[in-house]
JSON list of C-alpha atoms in Angstrom, two decimals:
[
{"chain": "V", "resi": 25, "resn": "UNK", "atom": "CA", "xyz": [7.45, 26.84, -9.50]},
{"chain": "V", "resi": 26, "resn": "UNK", "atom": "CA", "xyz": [10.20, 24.34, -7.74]},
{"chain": "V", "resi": 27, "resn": "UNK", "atom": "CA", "xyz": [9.50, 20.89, -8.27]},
{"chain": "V", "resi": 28, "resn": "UNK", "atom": "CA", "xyz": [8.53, 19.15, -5.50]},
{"chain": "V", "resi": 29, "resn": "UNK", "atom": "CA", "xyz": [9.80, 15.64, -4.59]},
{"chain": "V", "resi": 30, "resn": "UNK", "atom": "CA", "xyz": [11.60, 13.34, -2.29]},
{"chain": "V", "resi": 31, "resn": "UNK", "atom": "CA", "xyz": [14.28, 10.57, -2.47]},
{"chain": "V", "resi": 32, "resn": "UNK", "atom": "CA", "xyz": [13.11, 6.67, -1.36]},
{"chain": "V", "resi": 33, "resn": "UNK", "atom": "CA", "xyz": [16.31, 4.58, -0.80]},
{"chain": "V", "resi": 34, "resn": "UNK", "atom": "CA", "xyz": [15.41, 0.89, -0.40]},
{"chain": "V", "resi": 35, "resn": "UNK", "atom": "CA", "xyz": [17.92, -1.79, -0.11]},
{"chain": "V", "resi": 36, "resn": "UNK", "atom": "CA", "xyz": [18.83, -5.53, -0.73]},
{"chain": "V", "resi": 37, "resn": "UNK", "atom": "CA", "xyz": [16.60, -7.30, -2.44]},
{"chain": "V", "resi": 38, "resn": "UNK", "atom": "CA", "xyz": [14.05, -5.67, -4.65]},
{"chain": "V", "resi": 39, "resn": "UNK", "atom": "CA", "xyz": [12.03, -8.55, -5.49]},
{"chain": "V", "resi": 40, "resn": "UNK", "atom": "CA", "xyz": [7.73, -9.72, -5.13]},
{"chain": "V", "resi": 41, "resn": "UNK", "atom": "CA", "xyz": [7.49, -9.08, -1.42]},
{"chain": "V", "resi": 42, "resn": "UNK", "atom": "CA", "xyz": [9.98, -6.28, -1.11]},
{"chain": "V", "resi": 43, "resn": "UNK", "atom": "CA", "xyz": [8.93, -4.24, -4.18]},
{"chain": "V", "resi": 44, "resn": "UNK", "atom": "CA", "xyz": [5.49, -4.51, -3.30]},
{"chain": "V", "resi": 45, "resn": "UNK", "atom": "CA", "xyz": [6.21, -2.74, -0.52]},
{"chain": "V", "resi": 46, "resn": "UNK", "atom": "CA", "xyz": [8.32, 0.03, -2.15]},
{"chain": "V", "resi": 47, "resn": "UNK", "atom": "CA", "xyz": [5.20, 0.31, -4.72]},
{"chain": "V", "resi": 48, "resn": "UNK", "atom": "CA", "xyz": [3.06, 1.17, -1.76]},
{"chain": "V", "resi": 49, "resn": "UNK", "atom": "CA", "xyz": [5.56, 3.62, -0.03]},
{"chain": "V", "resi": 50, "resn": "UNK", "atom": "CA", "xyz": [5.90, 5.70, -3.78]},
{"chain": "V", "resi": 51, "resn": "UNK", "atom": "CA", "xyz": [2.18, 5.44, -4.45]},
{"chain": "V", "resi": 52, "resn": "UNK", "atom": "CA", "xyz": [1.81, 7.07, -0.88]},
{"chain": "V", "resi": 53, "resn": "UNK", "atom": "CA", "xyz": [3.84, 9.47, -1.84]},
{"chain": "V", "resi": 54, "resn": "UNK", "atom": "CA", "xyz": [2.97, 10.07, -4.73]},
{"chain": "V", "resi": 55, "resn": "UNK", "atom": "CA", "xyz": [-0.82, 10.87, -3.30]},
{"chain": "V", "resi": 56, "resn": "UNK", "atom": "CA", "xyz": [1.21, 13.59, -0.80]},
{"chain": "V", "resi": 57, "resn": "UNK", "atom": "CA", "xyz": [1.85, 17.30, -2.88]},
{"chain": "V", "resi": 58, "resn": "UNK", "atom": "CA", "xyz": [5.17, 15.82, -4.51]},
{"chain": "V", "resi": 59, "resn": "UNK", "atom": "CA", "xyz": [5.30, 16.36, -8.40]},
{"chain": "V", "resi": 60, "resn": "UNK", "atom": "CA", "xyz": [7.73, 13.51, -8.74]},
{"chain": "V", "resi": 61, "resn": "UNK", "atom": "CA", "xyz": [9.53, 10.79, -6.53]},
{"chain": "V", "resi": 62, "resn": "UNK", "atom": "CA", "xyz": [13.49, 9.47, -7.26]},
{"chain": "V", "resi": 63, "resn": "UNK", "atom": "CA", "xyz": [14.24, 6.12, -5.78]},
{"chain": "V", "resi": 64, "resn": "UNK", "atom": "CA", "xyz": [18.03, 5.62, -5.43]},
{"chain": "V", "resi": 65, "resn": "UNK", "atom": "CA", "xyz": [19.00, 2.32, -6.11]},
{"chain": "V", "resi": 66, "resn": "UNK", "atom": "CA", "xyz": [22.08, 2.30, -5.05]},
{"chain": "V", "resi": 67, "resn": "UNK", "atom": "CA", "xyz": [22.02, 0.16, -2.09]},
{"chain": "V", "resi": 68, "resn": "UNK", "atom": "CA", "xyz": [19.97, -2.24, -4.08]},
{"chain": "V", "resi": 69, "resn": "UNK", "atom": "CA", "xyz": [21.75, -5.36, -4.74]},
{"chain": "V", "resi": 70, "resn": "UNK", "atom": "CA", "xyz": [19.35, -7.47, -6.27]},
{"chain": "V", "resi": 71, "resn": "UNK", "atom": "CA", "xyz": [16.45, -7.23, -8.72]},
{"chain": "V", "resi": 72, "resn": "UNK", "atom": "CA", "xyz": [14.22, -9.81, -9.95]},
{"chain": "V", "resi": 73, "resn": "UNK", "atom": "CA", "xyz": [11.19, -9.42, -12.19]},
{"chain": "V", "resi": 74, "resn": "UNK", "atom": "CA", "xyz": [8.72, -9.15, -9.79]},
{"chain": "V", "resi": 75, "resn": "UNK", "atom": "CA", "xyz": [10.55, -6.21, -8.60]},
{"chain": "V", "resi": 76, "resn": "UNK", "atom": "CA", "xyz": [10.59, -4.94, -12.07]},
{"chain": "V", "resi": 77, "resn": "UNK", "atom": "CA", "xyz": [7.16, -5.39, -12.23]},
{"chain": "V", "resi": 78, "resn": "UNK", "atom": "CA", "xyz": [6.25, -3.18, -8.97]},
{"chain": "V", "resi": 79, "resn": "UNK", "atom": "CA", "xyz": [8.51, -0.46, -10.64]},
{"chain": "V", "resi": 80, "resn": "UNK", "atom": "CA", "xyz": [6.66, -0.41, -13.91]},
{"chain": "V", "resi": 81, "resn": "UNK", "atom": "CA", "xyz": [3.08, -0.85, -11.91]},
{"chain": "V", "resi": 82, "resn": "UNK", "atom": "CA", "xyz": [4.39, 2.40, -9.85]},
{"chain": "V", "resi": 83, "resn": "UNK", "atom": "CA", "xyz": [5.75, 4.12, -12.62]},
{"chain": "V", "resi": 84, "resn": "UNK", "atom": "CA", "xyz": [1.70, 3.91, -14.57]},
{"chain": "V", "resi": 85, "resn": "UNK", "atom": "CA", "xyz": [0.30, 4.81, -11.35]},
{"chain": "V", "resi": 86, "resn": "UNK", "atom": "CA", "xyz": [1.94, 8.10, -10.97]},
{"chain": "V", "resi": 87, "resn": "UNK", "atom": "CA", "xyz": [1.55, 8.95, -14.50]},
{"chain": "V", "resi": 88, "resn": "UNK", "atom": "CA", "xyz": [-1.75, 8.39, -14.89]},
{"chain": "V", "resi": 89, "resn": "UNK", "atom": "CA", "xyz": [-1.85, 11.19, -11.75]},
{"chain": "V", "resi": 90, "resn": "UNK", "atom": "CA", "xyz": [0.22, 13.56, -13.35]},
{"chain": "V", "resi": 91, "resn": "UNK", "atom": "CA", "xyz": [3.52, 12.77, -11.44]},
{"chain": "V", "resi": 92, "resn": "UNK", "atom": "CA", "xyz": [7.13, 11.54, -12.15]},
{"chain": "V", "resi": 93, "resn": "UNK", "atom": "CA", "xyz": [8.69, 8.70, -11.20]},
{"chain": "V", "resi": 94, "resn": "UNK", "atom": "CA", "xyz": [12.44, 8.59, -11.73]},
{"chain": "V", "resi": 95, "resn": "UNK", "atom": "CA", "xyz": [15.71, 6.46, -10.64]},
{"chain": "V", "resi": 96, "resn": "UNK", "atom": "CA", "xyz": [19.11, 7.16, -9.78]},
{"chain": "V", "resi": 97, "resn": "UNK", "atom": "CA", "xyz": [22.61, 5.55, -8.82]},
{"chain": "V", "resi": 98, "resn": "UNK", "atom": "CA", "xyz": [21.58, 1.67, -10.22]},
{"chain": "V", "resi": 99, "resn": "UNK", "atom": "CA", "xyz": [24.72, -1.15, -9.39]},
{"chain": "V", "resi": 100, "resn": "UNK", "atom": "CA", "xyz": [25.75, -3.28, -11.68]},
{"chain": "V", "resi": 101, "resn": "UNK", "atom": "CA", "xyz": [23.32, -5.69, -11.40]},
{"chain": "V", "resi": 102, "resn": "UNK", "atom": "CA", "xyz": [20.43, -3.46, -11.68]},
{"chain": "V", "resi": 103, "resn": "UNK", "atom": "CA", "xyz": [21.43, -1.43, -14.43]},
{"chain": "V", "resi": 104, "resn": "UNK", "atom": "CA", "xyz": [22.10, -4.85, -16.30]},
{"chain": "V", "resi": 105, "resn": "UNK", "atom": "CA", "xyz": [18.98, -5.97, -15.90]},
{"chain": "V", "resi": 106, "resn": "UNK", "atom": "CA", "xyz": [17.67, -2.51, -16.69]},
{"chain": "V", "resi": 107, "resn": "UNK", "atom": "CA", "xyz": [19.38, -2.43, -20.15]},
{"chain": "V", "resi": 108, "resn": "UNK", "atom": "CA", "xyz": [18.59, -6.09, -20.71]},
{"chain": "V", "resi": 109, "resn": "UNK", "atom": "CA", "xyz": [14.90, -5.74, -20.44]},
{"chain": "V", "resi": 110, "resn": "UNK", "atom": "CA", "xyz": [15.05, -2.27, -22.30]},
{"chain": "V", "resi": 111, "resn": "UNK", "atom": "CA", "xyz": [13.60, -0.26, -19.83]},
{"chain": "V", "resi": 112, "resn": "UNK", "atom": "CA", "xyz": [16.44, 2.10, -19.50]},
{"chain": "V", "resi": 113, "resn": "UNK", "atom": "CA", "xyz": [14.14, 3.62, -22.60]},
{"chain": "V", "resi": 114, "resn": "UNK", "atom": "CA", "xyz": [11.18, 3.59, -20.51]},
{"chain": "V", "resi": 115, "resn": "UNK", "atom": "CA", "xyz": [12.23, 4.70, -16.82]},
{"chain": "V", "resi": 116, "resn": "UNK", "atom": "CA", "xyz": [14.46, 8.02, -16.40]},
{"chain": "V", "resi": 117, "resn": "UNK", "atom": "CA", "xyz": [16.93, 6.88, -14.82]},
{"chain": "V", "resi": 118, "resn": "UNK", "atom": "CA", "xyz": [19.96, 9.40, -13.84]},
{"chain": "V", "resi": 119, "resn": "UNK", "atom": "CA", "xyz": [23.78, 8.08, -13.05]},
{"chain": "V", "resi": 120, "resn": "UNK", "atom": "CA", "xyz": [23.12, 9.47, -9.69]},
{"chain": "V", "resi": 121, "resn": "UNK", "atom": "CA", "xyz": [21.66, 12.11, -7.24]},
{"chain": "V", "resi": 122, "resn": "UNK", "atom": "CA", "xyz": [23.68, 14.91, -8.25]},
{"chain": "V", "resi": 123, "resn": "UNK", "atom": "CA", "xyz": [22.63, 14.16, -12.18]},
{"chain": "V", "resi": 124, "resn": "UNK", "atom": "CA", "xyz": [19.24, 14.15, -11.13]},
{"chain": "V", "resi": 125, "resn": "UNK", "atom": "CA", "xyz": [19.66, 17.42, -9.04]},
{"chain": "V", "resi": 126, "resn": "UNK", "atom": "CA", "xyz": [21.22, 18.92, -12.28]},
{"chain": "V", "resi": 127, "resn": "UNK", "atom": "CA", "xyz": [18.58, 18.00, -14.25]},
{"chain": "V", "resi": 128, "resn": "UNK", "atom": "CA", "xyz": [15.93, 19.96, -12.37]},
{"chain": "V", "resi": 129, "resn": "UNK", "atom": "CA", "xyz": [18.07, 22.53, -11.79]},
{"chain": "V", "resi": 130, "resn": "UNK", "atom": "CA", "xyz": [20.45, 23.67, -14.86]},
{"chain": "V", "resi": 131, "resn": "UNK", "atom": "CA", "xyz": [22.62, 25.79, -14.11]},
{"chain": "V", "resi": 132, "resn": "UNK", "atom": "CA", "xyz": [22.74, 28.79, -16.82]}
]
């Protein structure tokens, strides 16, 4: 069975106000018939850790419903703060959308 998903793209800031927001919009989601949801972060400029924080409250909330949560295409800034606070070892997080695409779909 193809795994169902689709691709949120938010941009700027990803900080209390806006990642609550993006929280909301994967949890709704999430709810929907996907099996997993990819946020590209590539037009995302800015992360604080209330942003972090939304992303790691979304993350539990779509495990604990059987469902994926994954990342792709981080700038610099993100992925620094990413490896910083270690959780490039606790999101998935793929160089970008084609990386992700391969994953799901290997070719043989």
């Amino acid at each position: 069975m193809a795994t169902k998903f689709q691709t949120i793209a938010p941009q700027g800031k990803l900080d209390g106000i806006s990642g609550a927001k993006l929280q909301q919009q994967i949890l709704e989601l999430a709810h929907g018939d996907l099996d997993l949801v990819l946020v590209d972060l590539s037009r995302v400029d800015f992360l604080d850790s209330a942003g972090l924080g939304a992303l790691v409250t979304a993350l539990n909330a779509l495990r604990s419903i059987n469902k994926q949560l994954c990342f792709c295409s981080p700038g610099a800034q993100v992925s620094m703060i990413l490896q910083l606070t270690k959780m490039m070892q606790v999101f998935q997080v793929f160089a970008d959308q084609a990386e992700f695409e391969q994953s799901l779909f290997p070719t043989k």
